[in-house]
Amino acid sequence: MNTTKHTTPLAHRRGEGGEAPTWIWYPGDFEIWLGNIFNNRRTERGAMFPPFWKQDSHYVTVEFSKAFTLDQPETITIVCEGQYNFAIDGKLQFPSDTYTIPAGEHKLNLKVWNQATPPALYIDGDTIHTDSTWLATYEDKLWIDENGVAHGSGIYVPAASWHFDSPDTPPSQFRLARREFRPLSCDSIAANATLYDFGRETFGYLKATNLRGTLRIYYGESREEALDRDHCETLDVMRDGDRLGSKAFRYVYIEKEQGATYDDVLMDYEYAPYDPLHSGTFRCSDPLLNRIWQVSAYTLELTTREFFMDGIKRDRWTWSGDAIQSYLMNYYLHFDTECVKRTIRQLRGKDPVTAHVNTIMDYTFYWFNSILDYYQYTADLDFIREMWPRMVSLMDYVLQRTNADGMAEGQPDDWLFIDWVDFPMHKRGTLCFEQILLMKALETMAACARLLTPPAPSAPTVGCGFAATAPLDYAALAASLRAKIRATFWSQEHRAYLHALEDGLLNPQITKFPNMFAILYGLSDETEQRDIMRHVMLNPAIDPITTPYMRFYELEALCMAGLQNQVLQEIRSYWGGMLDEGATSFWEKYVPTETGRQHLAMYGRPYGKSLCHAWGASPLYLIGKYFLGVQPTKPGYKEFEVRPVLGDLEWMEGSVPTPRGIIHVSMNRHEVRVSSTADEGWLILGDRRVRVRPGEDGVSSIACTAGR
């Protein structure tokens, strides 16, 4: 059951160090229930379009329990989402909204049933109230505490992150914030038809004031799509009193049926609020780069909702490969860790595991790796502890499907994605790319096991490539796989990792995908990395990457090699190219050689491409980590480093949010300044390392000459 601790102080907090009353539920159930609503909002030409994978459901009956010792009698008020019964010391009580608990030692138990929404409980009293200390079970007779640790019979309930701290704010009633906007312009296309332009890509609910009659509404991320009644991907029919669902659009084409009238067209823009004082910023001497950063920020804000989604028009789903990049960008923009946790929980779902995350093998591996990334940026060990049992069971599923060499191969029910590519790339046999991701996932398991005390992972029934141990030695499995990858796929002749092993033979195709991940995940030593950069990453004969998705990793690998000047040019060319084509948010894919309507097409559909896609916002991460140069060197920024790189810029400045405050960096050709409300860190300039120490005001600051 899930209760996540409040992220802001509560006015009615009880007692020094005590927790305020809050709604509680079974861990993960709120995210699973909300995720089902979230993932089923997609429509195509008016028809609902559910996701491709299995959707779990919340537990319909949950029992909550806690023991108390009272010095005097206490009256409590109970509010539930669902029907419930209440027992004191095992004795069932007559139904009521208030109960008086006598003085002494007592154990309270409440069973809540709710078929429609997750069973949730809110109790308030002078000292007795629902908070993160309660236990819960779904009648599996296993009680679990707030860290997911079993207590012989049930599970813990985390406090809600969206301020479910009042009986009037139950979790099932949560809604994102809204703001009303008007279109910037409108064109009369015909006597009964008008095209409205809201000025840039947006997301929300269209409204027609004082409507009489029927309207036909055609939405478009582009003008062309909105005006193409036969092929636009989202449309509505609106009648008096109708409330339309949320849509993504910039343009809206409205046709009035005979006799229909309305006064005005408005939209309720829907968004996830954030604190601008605890958000990332960036400015520099290049106006184009400034605009790219701003549009990247807007793109991520549009796709940050109840969860991190891929695109606001299509697919409107949570995809693990998209999400891991959103998490990393988010750490440099708004540091919304609650949305990260919600998305990780929702993607994982429940046991038993019957398929890969999103049915995609590589997306399962990204899911593991996102958890260790989260810990590095937050130091939130409780979340690692909560997710550990589901990490173990998912890795058990993965290892059961490995081959005799302990490598991952796609099964008939798997989808191997890697990337959308325009060149031939086999996805059969044993793919080097997948093995590198699996290696990193095993290393993540080993790292998380070391963090937990004791780790005590259950001993899974593993696949034919491994011998079972108790507990499973993930570090040894990772080291073994690392050695096998190098021995199997590294080509001394080509100075690169080859693509795949198929039917016992190596497919000699060379792509950037396994090679750049060999750099990112430390598979290659320094000599091999130099060879990979020369023979693969910087080799014009190797097929280029055309999606922002894999450009994220490609440009990070170049930054790790110290090629920031080249990366700046790539950002200007690639993301600036989208701006030149009129983009107001960044796209799912961009091929510079395409022209006109070709930029709108994908999947064989004239408007199939998403023009607001989360993975298009990667300059946020690249600039924050590799130009401002900020990253944690100890989990949760207990120590940090600033390794700024000016590149060909004359000056730059920006802020990076952390759980401990804001780190601000400014740099020109002569000087670097760092200030921070976080703990101490290091400013690194070439071979120089300068300690950034807190001052008397608690602010760490340093100024150093930069030089050319």
XYZ file of C-alpha atoms in Angstrom:
708
model
C 0.000 0.000 0.000
C 1.421 3.351 -0.764
C 1.857 6.435 1.247
C 4.654 8.696 0.102
C 5.847 11.348 2.490
C 4.642 14.923 2.043
C 6.980 17.122 0.070
C 5.917 20.350 1.835
C 5.343 21.176 5.522
C 1.750 20.764 6.685
C 0.039 23.454 8.727
C -1.765 20.951 10.943
C 1.214 18.716 11.728
C 0.619 17.144 15.135
C 3.332 17.511 17.733
C 7.033 17.986 17.343
C 8.304 15.611 14.671
C 4.885 13.969 14.291
C 3.132 13.220 11.030
C -0.150 14.845 10.066
C -3.160 12.696 9.171
C -3.231 11.703 5.533
C -5.010 9.302 3.213
C -3.354 5.897 2.992
C -3.744 2.976 0.582
C -1.967 -0.211 -0.473
C 1.476 0.632 -1.966
C 1.349 1.103 -5.720
C -2.412 0.680 -6.031
C -3.144 4.369 -6.542
C -0.564 4.554 -9.343
C -1.910 1.403 -11.000
C -5.523 2.638 -10.838
C -4.653 6.154 -11.999
C -2.341 4.741 -14.680
C -5.195 2.714 -16.149
C -7.269 5.884 -16.499
C -4.259 7.763 -17.838
C -3.275 5.148 -20.433
C -6.823 4.744 -21.766
C -7.441 8.383 -22.684
C -5.876 8.065 -26.121
C -8.255 8.321 -29.047
C -7.808 8.026 -32.793
C -10.522 9.688 -34.888
C -12.917 9.488 -31.954
C -12.282 5.829 -31.106
C -10.630 4.903 -27.804
C -7.213 3.296 -28.206
C -5.994 1.264 -25.205
C -2.317 0.373 -24.656
C -0.698 -2.755 -26.056
C 0.201 -4.351 -22.710
C -1.458 -6.065 -19.757
C -3.062 -3.648 -17.303
C -3.206 -4.635 -13.641
C -5.908 -3.574 -11.198
C -5.884 -2.384 -7.595
C -6.674 -4.794 -4.760
C -10.376 -4.415 -4.018
C -10.178 -5.390 -0.335
C -7.414 -4.044 1.875
C -7.005 -4.379 5.636
C -5.240 -1.591 7.542
C -3.816 -2.042 11.021
C -1.918 -0.308 13.799
C -1.312 -0.821 17.530
C -1.663 2.109 19.953
C -1.138 2.867 23.613
C -3.398 5.620 24.971
C -3.002 7.421 28.293
C -6.638 8.494 28.130
C -9.693 7.739 25.973
C -9.616 9.266 22.482
C -12.304 9.880 19.890
C -11.396 9.335 16.252
C -13.150 10.168 12.988
C -12.975 7.678 10.112
C -13.414 8.488 6.422
C -13.051 5.801 3.756
C -13.087 5.468 0.007
C -15.188 2.321 -0.002
C -17.229 0.300 2.461
C -15.478 -0.759 5.644
C -15.691 -2.504 8.970
C -13.739 -1.614 12.107
C -12.406 -3.827 14.891
C -10.775 -2.887 18.193
C -8.651 -5.689 19.630
C -10.380 -8.105 17.268
C -13.907 -7.091 18.310
C -16.061 -5.783 15.466
C -17.671 -2.400 16.165
C -21.138 -1.169 15.246
C -20.954 1.018 12.074
C -20.296 4.703 12.846
C -18.181 7.610 11.609
C -16.682 8.263 15.056
C -15.398 5.899 17.724
C -14.023 6.406 21.209
C -10.989 4.254 21.945
C -10.516 3.550 25.687
C -7.209 4.151 27.465
C -4.666 1.331 27.324
C -2.991 -0.815 24.671
C -5.098 -1.532 21.598
C -4.862 -2.831 18.064
C -7.070 -1.258 15.411
C -8.032 -3.097 12.208
C -10.109 -1.754 9.334
C -11.110 -3.684 6.225
C -12.002 -1.491 3.256
C -13.646 -2.767 0.070
C -13.885 -0.727 -3.125
C -14.301 -2.176 -6.577
C -14.153 1.164 -8.416
C -11.196 2.977 -6.853
C -8.341 1.902 -4.543
C -9.537 1.286 -0.972
C -8.244 4.292 0.974
C -8.479 5.313 4.613
C -8.333 8.593 6.541
C -8.442 8.685 10.365
C -8.076 11.779 12.516
C -7.835 12.053 16.286
C -5.704 13.791 18.887
C -2.915 11.199 18.614
C -4.404 8.450 16.431
C -4.329 9.247 12.726
C -3.435 7.549 9.470
C 0.149 8.161 8.400
C 3.202 6.280 7.163
C 3.383 4.060 10.270
C 0.316 1.946 9.454
C 0.472 -1.565 8.021
C -1.743 -3.063 5.339
C -2.481 -6.348 3.620
C -4.628 -7.412 0.678
C -5.421 -10.636 2.573
C -2.249 -12.414 1.499
C -1.504 -12.548 5.254
C 1.673 -10.572 4.756
C 1.826 -7.250 6.620
C 4.283 -4.795 5.100
C 5.726 -1.623 6.552
C 6.540 1.664 4.832
C 9.773 0.241 3.426
C 8.137 -2.844 1.955
C 9.513 -5.084 4.716
C 7.332 -8.042 5.617
C 6.072 -8.385 9.199
C 4.732 -11.914 9.153
C 1.259 -11.090 8.085
C 0.453 -7.656 5.811
C 2.253 -4.014 4.111
C 2.853 -0.304 4.821
C 0.920 2.656 3.522
C 2.849 5.752 2.182
C 1.448 9.256 2.689
C 0.188 10.913 -0.468
C 2.438 13.243 -2.422
C -0.406 15.347 -3.824
C -1.476 16.631 -0.388
C -4.227 14.121 0.284
C -4.165 15.426 3.852
C -7.821 16.320 4.361
C -10.997 14.247 4.501
C -12.208 16.465 1.645
C -9.293 15.535 -0.660
C -9.571 11.771 -1.232
C -7.091 10.289 -3.723
C -9.750 9.324 -6.274
C -10.678 13.004 -6.689
C -7.227 14.203 -7.734
C -7.119 16.490 -10.776
C -4.310 18.438 -12.414
C -4.460 22.241 -12.411
C -6.129 24.189 -15.236
C -5.906 27.687 -16.699
C -8.149 29.242 -19.325
C -6.670 30.445 -22.615
C -7.979 32.072 -25.766
C -6.763 31.385 -29.312
C -4.337 33.951 -30.676
C -6.086 34.193 -34.025
C -8.849 32.720 -36.147
C -9.499 32.400 -39.880
C -12.901 32.089 -41.463
C -12.482 29.161 -43.843
C -16.127 28.980 -44.935
C -19.487 30.382 -43.896
C -19.856 27.605 -41.345
C -16.200 26.821 -40.559
C -13.401 28.566 -38.630
C -9.762 27.659 -37.975
C -8.430 28.715 -34.548
C -4.707 29.038 -33.790
C -3.613 28.915 -30.146
C -0.105 30.046 -31.104
C 1.840 26.997 -30.012
C 1.384 23.351 -29.163
C -0.842 22.974 -26.113
C -2.898 20.451 -24.183
C -6.286 20.675 -22.532
C -10.025 20.865 -22.923
C -11.758 22.809 -25.679
C -14.889 24.824 -24.809
C -17.486 26.637 -26.908
C -19.426 29.204 -24.894
C -23.211 29.480 -25.214
C -23.319 26.625 -27.703
C -26.600 25.845 -29.422
C -26.625 22.944 -31.834
C -23.795 20.662 -32.952
C -20.132 21.315 -33.821
C -17.641 19.091 -35.594
C -14.153 19.688 -34.236
C -10.886 18.676 -35.912
C -7.652 19.063 -33.930
C -4.201 19.470 -35.390
C -0.653 19.778 -34.116
C -0.177 21.429 -37.512
C -2.424 23.620 -39.636
C -2.407 20.950 -42.323
C -3.711 18.284 -39.950
C -6.543 20.411 -38.539
C -7.795 21.274 -42.046
C -7.610 17.682 -43.299
C -10.998 16.419 -42.135
C -10.419 12.955 -43.578
C -7.041 12.248 -41.995
C -6.639 14.366 -38.850
C -5.943 11.990 -35.972
C -8.156 13.479 -33.262
C -11.660 14.871 -33.623
C -14.815 15.460 -31.588
C -18.516 16.056 -32.035
C -19.773 18.642 -29.526
C -23.402 19.303 -28.598
C -25.070 21.512 -26.002
C -23.764 20.668 -22.540
C -21.027 18.270 -23.742
C -17.716 18.176 -21.874
C -14.939 17.101 -24.191
C -11.959 15.010 -23.202
C -8.440 16.436 -23.171
C -6.631 16.771 -26.487
C -3.291 17.973 -27.833
C -3.390 20.658 -30.501
C -2.198 23.973 -31.748
C -4.921 24.417 -34.376
C -8.625 23.635 -34.071
C -10.939 23.576 -37.110
C -14.612 23.893 -36.164
C -17.553 23.270 -38.495
C -21.063 24.282 -37.441
C -23.905 22.015 -38.416
C -26.977 23.773 -39.743
C -28.439 26.193 -37.196
C -25.558 25.848 -34.693
C -24.286 28.961 -32.921
C -21.697 29.755 -30.248
C -20.108 32.898 -28.860
C -16.472 32.044 -28.303
C -13.895 29.239 -28.337
C -11.670 28.809 -25.275
C -9.536 26.065 -23.830
C -8.685 24.948 -20.305
C -4.950 24.351 -20.376
C -4.156 21.397 -18.093
C -0.765 21.239 -16.398
C 1.245 19.868 -13.486
C 2.182 22.793 -11.211
C 5.819 23.336 -10.249
C 7.810 25.704 -8.054
C 9.635 28.240 -10.266
C 11.984 29.053 -7.376
C 13.151 25.430 -7.326
C 13.536 24.908 -11.071
C 16.345 24.827 -13.566
C 17.254 27.825 -15.705
C 19.694 28.523 -18.539
C 20.829 31.552 -20.550
C 23.867 32.053 -22.732
C 25.368 34.271 -25.417
C 23.663 32.308 -28.221
C 19.972 33.268 -28.715
C 19.321 30.075 -30.685
C 20.557 27.882 -27.832
C 18.427 29.877 -25.396
C 15.361 29.230 -27.520
C 16.194 25.540 -27.805
C 16.435 25.276 -24.014
C 13.138 27.113 -23.532
C 11.265 24.953 -26.052
C 12.808 21.838 -24.478
C 11.511 22.967 -21.073
C 8.046 23.561 -22.512
C 8.095 20.144 -24.199
C 8.896 18.388 -20.924
C 6.290 20.426 -19.033
C 3.617 19.399 -21.549
C 4.512 15.719 -21.179
C 4.813 15.843 -17.360
C 1.350 15.063 -16.093
C 0.074 12.532 -13.550
C 2.936 10.495 -14.995
C 5.647 11.145 -17.544
C 4.021 10.395 -20.904
C 5.644 10.015 -24.302
C 3.660 12.430 -26.491
C 0.609 14.544 -25.773
C -1.239 13.592 -28.971
C 0.139 10.101 -29.521
C 0.524 7.825 -27.656
C -0.331 9.549 -24.359
C 1.034 6.468 -22.608
C 3.777 5.702 -20.110
C 6.655 4.003 -21.928
C 9.709 2.984 -19.908
C 12.257 3.924 -22.580
C 10.744 7.377 -22.901
C 10.329 7.745 -19.147
C 13.953 7.109 -18.157
C 14.969 10.075 -20.300
C 12.160 12.211 -18.874
C 13.401 11.426 -15.362
C 16.925 12.576 -16.214
C 15.723 15.767 -17.921
C 13.407 16.401 -14.972
C 16.328 16.286 -12.522
C 17.697 19.354 -14.340
C 14.379 21.187 -14.760
C 11.814 20.817 -11.941
C 13.159 17.891 -9.856
C 9.671 16.404 -9.519
C 10.684 13.196 -7.753
C 7.098 12.245 -6.916
C 6.222 12.006 -10.604
C 9.314 9.843 -11.100
C 8.177 7.444 -8.375
C 4.587 7.362 -9.618
C 5.747 6.491 -13.125
C 8.179 3.801 -11.973
C 5.472 2.164 -9.854
C 2.879 2.381 -12.608
C 5.183 0.885 -15.230
C 6.089 -2.047 -13.013
C 2.552 -3.038 -12.037
C 1.982 -6.161 -9.974
C 3.302 -9.678 -9.639
C 3.273 -12.212 -11.153
C 5.324 -10.971 -14.089
C 3.953 -12.286 -17.367
C 5.627 -9.961 -19.884
C 8.335 -7.351 -20.222
C 7.563 -3.757 -19.254
C 5.485 -2.365 -22.149
C 6.169 -5.830 -23.701
C 9.610 -4.467 -24.768
C 12.737 -6.239 -23.539
C 14.980 -3.155 -23.640
C 12.311 -1.168 -21.776
C 12.484 -3.676 -18.914
C 16.220 -3.059 -18.621
C 15.716 0.725 -18.649
C 13.195 0.303 -15.812
C 15.863 -1.241 -13.582
C 18.416 1.423 -14.448
C 16.002 4.276 -13.761
C 15.787 3.209 -10.112
C 19.527 3.538 -9.537
C 19.507 6.904 -11.348
C 16.730 8.004 -8.993
C 18.762 7.023 -5.936
C 21.848 8.855 -7.190
C 19.910 12.103 -7.546
C 17.761 11.768 -4.382
C 19.414 9.374 -1.865
C 15.889 8.049 -1.225
C 16.691 4.605 0.137
C 13.088 4.029 1.241
C 11.980 3.920 -2.385
C 14.704 1.387 -3.239
C 13.520 -0.710 -0.316
C 9.903 -0.424 -1.468
C 10.688 -1.471 -5.048
C 13.216 -4.199 -4.215
C 10.790 -7.162 -4.083
C 9.411 -6.205 -7.499
C 12.912 -5.694 -8.851
C 13.770 -9.233 -7.762
C 10.663 -10.811 -9.305
C 11.123 -8.903 -12.574
C 14.789 -9.896 -12.798
C 13.745 -13.476 -12.065
C 11.485 -13.281 -15.138
C 14.336 -11.857 -17.216
C 16.839 -14.530 -16.188
C 14.407 -17.357 -16.827
C 14.353 -16.264 -20.481
C 18.123 -16.108 -21.025
C 19.879 -18.611 -23.268
C 22.545 -21.170 -22.373
C 25.203 -18.431 -22.416
C 23.231 -16.294 -19.995
C 22.322 -13.750 -22.684
C 18.924 -12.209 -23.376
C 17.166 -13.182 -26.567
C 13.824 -11.965 -27.821
C 11.051 -14.521 -27.472
C 8.040 -14.708 -29.811
C 5.977 -12.643 -27.336
C 8.669 -9.933 -26.933
C 9.147 -6.678 -28.774
C 12.731 -5.567 -29.353
C 12.559 -1.863 -30.005
C 16.022 -0.234 -29.825
C 14.952 2.723 -32.033
C 12.908 3.769 -35.042
C 15.408 3.354 -37.874
C 15.387 3.972 -41.606
C 18.102 1.443 -42.381
C 18.052 -2.376 -42.276
C 18.676 -3.683 -38.782
C 17.967 -7.256 -37.829
C 16.275 -7.763 -34.479
C 16.727 -11.492 -34.250
C 19.216 -13.673 -32.448
C 21.408 -12.360 -29.628
C 21.712 -8.591 -29.959
C 24.775 -6.902 -28.513
C 22.734 -3.823 -27.587
C 20.356 -5.861 -25.420
C 23.199 -7.613 -23.610
C 24.783 -4.305 -22.642
C 21.454 -3.101 -21.221
C 21.028 -6.385 -19.324
C 24.571 -6.067 -17.958
C 23.729 -2.613 -16.621
C 20.449 -3.879 -15.147
C 22.321 -6.623 -13.282
C 24.826 -4.054 -12.033
C 21.880 -1.981 -10.827
C 20.524 -4.999 -8.948
C 23.922 -5.554 -7.353
C 24.241 -1.893 -6.354
C 20.748 -1.806 -4.833
C 21.385 -5.055 -2.954
C 24.478 -3.458 -1.400
C 22.436 -0.424 -0.352
C 19.863 -2.499 1.506
C 20.759 -3.888 4.916
C 20.252 -6.738 4.793
C 19.395 -7.116 1.079
C 17.897 -10.602 1.586
C 16.666 -10.988 -2.002
C 14.557 -14.030 -2.590
C 16.289 -16.759 -4.561
C 14.568 -16.914 -7.939
C 14.329 -19.871 -10.222
C 16.757 -18.726 -12.862
C 17.158 -19.604 -16.515
C 19.337 -22.213 -18.059
C 22.221 -19.755 -18.389
C 22.732 -19.446 -14.615
C 22.923 -21.635 -11.576
C 20.575 -20.662 -8.761
C 22.085 -19.246 -5.589
C 20.512 -17.861 -2.452
C 20.681 -14.933 -2.439
C 21.410 -14.451 -6.110
C 24.837 -12.894 -6.761
C 23.896 -10.168 -9.213
C 27.404 -8.715 -9.216
C 28.859 -12.042 -10.347
C 26.200 -12.401 -13.038
C 26.948 -8.892 -14.297
C 30.706 -9.519 -14.364
C 30.218 -12.798 -16.218
C 27.962 -11.174 -18.802
C 30.367 -8.250 -19.215
C 33.173 -10.662 -20.108
C 30.937 -12.617 -22.518
C 29.851 -9.464 -24.341
C 33.429 -8.408 -24.956
C 34.491 -11.883 -26.025
C 31.497 -12.363 -28.330
C 30.893 -8.994 -29.981
C 34.109 -6.953 -29.922
C 35.829 -6.919 -33.318
C 39.536 -6.093 -33.368
C 39.290 -5.738 -37.135
C 36.524 -3.157 -37.058
C 37.448 -1.669 -33.666
C 33.782 -1.796 -32.752
C 31.082 -3.944 -31.203
C 29.237 -5.926 -33.859
C 25.486 -6.025 -34.051
C 24.275 -9.535 -33.243
C 24.914 -13.242 -33.071
C 22.468 -15.056 -35.366
C 22.346 -18.833 -35.754
C 25.853 -19.131 -34.377
C 27.287 -16.516 -36.761
C 28.116 -12.871 -36.102
C 26.100 -10.325 -38.030
C 28.873 -7.917 -39.079
C 26.570 -4.890 -39.265
C 27.927 -1.951 -37.271
C 25.515 0.534 -35.725
C 25.979 3.254 -33.169
C 23.577 1.702 -30.678
C 25.698 -0.954 -28.902
C 28.855 1.083 -29.314
C 27.616 4.238 -27.640
C 26.124 2.224 -24.769
C 29.465 0.466 -24.367
C 30.861 3.944 -23.651
C 27.960 5.130 -21.485
C 27.925 2.019 -19.291
C 31.683 1.622 -18.996
C 31.938 -1.630 -20.933
C 34.876 -0.346 -23.011
C 38.247 0.731 -21.676
C 39.822 4.040 -22.701
C 41.582 2.601 -25.748
C 38.400 0.962 -27.031
C 36.433 4.150 -26.396
C 38.840 6.126 -28.578
C 38.513 3.474 -31.288
C 34.720 3.519 -31.053
C 34.633 7.301 -31.321
C 36.831 7.247 -34.435
C 35.468 4.194 -36.228
C 31.793 4.427 -35.264
C 30.516 7.545 -33.526
C 32.404 10.049 -35.734
C 32.428 7.896 -38.855
C 30.151 9.407 -41.579
C 29.858 5.974 -43.198
C 27.873 4.684 -40.222
C 24.120 5.212 -40.559
C 22.982 8.332 -38.692
C 20.481 8.383 -35.835
C 17.312 10.299 -36.738
C 15.286 10.277 -33.508
C 15.847 12.539 -30.503
C 15.421 9.322 -28.484
C 18.779 7.831 -29.412
C 20.401 11.205 -30.097
C 20.083 11.648 -26.312
C 22.569 8.826 -25.776
C 24.668 9.597 -28.838
C 25.330 13.175 -27.727
C 25.932 12.118 -24.138
C 28.634 9.739 -25.355
C 30.225 12.606 -27.305
C 30.108 14.812 -24.197
C 31.790 12.083 -22.162
C 34.559 12.110 -24.768
C 34.999 15.859 -24.264
C 33.458 16.851 -27.610
C 31.142 19.561 -26.266
C 31.957 21.919 -29.139
C 30.676 19.352 -31.603
C 27.640 18.648 -29.430
C 26.731 22.345 -29.438
C 26.790 22.321 -33.228
C 24.664 19.161 -33.286
C 22.110 20.728 -30.936
C 21.949 23.896 -33.018
C 21.588 21.932 -36.245
C 19.170 19.217 -35.110
C 16.925 21.008 -32.628
C 17.392 24.328 -34.389
C 16.290 22.574 -37.581
C 12.978 21.711 -35.947
C 12.567 25.347 -34.895
C 13.243 26.424 -38.481
C 10.365 24.155 -39.529
C 8.037 25.978 -37.146
C 8.234 23.657 -34.122
C 6.880 25.084 -30.863
C 7.659 21.839 -29.025
C 10.115 19.137 -30.032
C 9.206 16.138 -32.139
C 9.276 12.367 -31.979
C 11.590 12.235 -34.983
C 13.361 14.712 -37.216
C 15.040 13.915 -40.521
C 16.717 17.081 -41.851
C 16.505 15.947 -45.470
C 12.707 15.775 -45.342
C 10.613 18.734 -46.433
C 7.094 20.098 -46.023
C 4.464 17.566 -45.053
C 7.072 14.815 -44.838
C 7.880 16.210 -41.396
C 4.343 15.405 -40.237
C 4.150 11.792 -41.430
C 5.095 8.600 -39.581
C 3.859 5.010 -39.371
C 2.437 5.299 -42.877
C 0.002 8.022 -41.758
C 0.175 11.613 -43.032
C 0.002 13.047 -39.490
C 1.241 10.075 -37.485
C 4.289 11.805 -36.043
C 4.059 13.254 -32.543
C 5.094 16.923 -32.638
C 5.407 17.118 -28.860
C 7.405 14.171 -27.611
C 9.160 13.980 -24.249
C 12.349 12.490 -25.627
C 12.729 15.596 -27.801
C 13.678 17.638 -24.707
C 17.139 16.134 -24.141
C 19.036 19.483 -24.389
C 17.808 20.075 -20.820
C 19.871 17.146 -19.579
C 22.854 17.650 -21.867
C 23.193 21.343 -21.011
C 22.659 20.855 -17.272
C 25.071 17.956 -16.882
C 27.718 18.585 -19.531
C 27.805 22.383 -20.033
C 26.769 23.812 -16.670
C 28.489 20.626 -15.565
C 26.432 19.894 -12.443
C 25.959 16.384 -11.110
C 25.868 14.615 -7.730
C 29.025 12.785 -6.690
C 27.332 11.417 -3.585
C 23.683 10.308 -3.593
C 21.188 13.112 -3.138
C 23.803 15.821 -3.796
C 25.372 15.285 -0.363
C 28.404 16.209 -2.409
C 28.406 17.523 -5.949
C 30.717 18.591 -8.713
C 30.517 21.455 -11.162
C 32.574 20.794 -14.274
C 31.494 23.650 -16.593
C 32.309 23.678 -20.295
C 31.758 26.929 -22.176
C 32.432 25.476 -25.625
C 32.196 28.177 -28.262
C 29.929 30.372 -26.120
C 31.038 33.745 -24.773
C 29.115 33.320 -21.532
C 26.462 31.167 -19.889
C 24.593 30.975 -16.608
C 22.041 28.635 -15.163
C 20.585 26.898 -12.142
C 20.142 23.216 -11.331
C 17.586 22.079 -8.705
C 18.623 19.496 -6.112
C 16.913 18.000 -3.045
C 19.174 20.228 -0.953
C 18.669 23.518 -2.787
C 19.724 25.259 -5.989
C 23.189 25.198 -7.573
C 23.851 28.270 -9.709
C 26.685 28.443 -12.230
C 27.859 31.405 -14.302
C 30.846 31.369 -16.620
C 32.501 33.575 -19.209
C 35.907 33.509 -20.884
C 37.542 34.911 -17.765
C 35.694 33.711 -14.691
C 33.519 30.964 -13.230
C 31.179 31.536 -10.299
C 29.343 28.823 -8.358
C 26.863 29.358 -5.549
C 24.755 26.736 -3.863
C 22.247 26.290 -1.085
C 23.101 22.584 -1.216
C 26.015 21.042 0.678
C 29.618 21.451 -0.315
C 31.023 20.337 -3.624
C 33.855 20.751 -6.079
C 34.424 23.127 -8.963
C 36.585 21.380 -11.550
C 38.381 23.344 -14.266
C 40.786 21.214 -16.248
C 43.291 19.871 -13.720
C 42.153 22.265 -10.988
C 39.810 21.149 -8.209
C 38.468 23.875 -5.946
C 36.313 23.117 -2.914
C 32.954 24.911 -2.798
C 32.277 25.313 0.922
C 29.219 26.651 2.780
C 29.643 30.155 4.182
C 28.235 31.657 7.354
C 24.916 32.221 5.606
C 24.767 28.556 4.615
C 25.396 29.376 0.956
C 28.352 27.700 -0.736
C 30.114 29.960 -3.222
C 33.351 30.264 -5.151
C 34.746 32.372 -7.975
C 37.694 31.268 -10.102
C 39.457 32.533 -13.185
C 38.497 30.459 -16.203
C 40.989 31.361 -18.908
C 40.710 30.160 -22.413
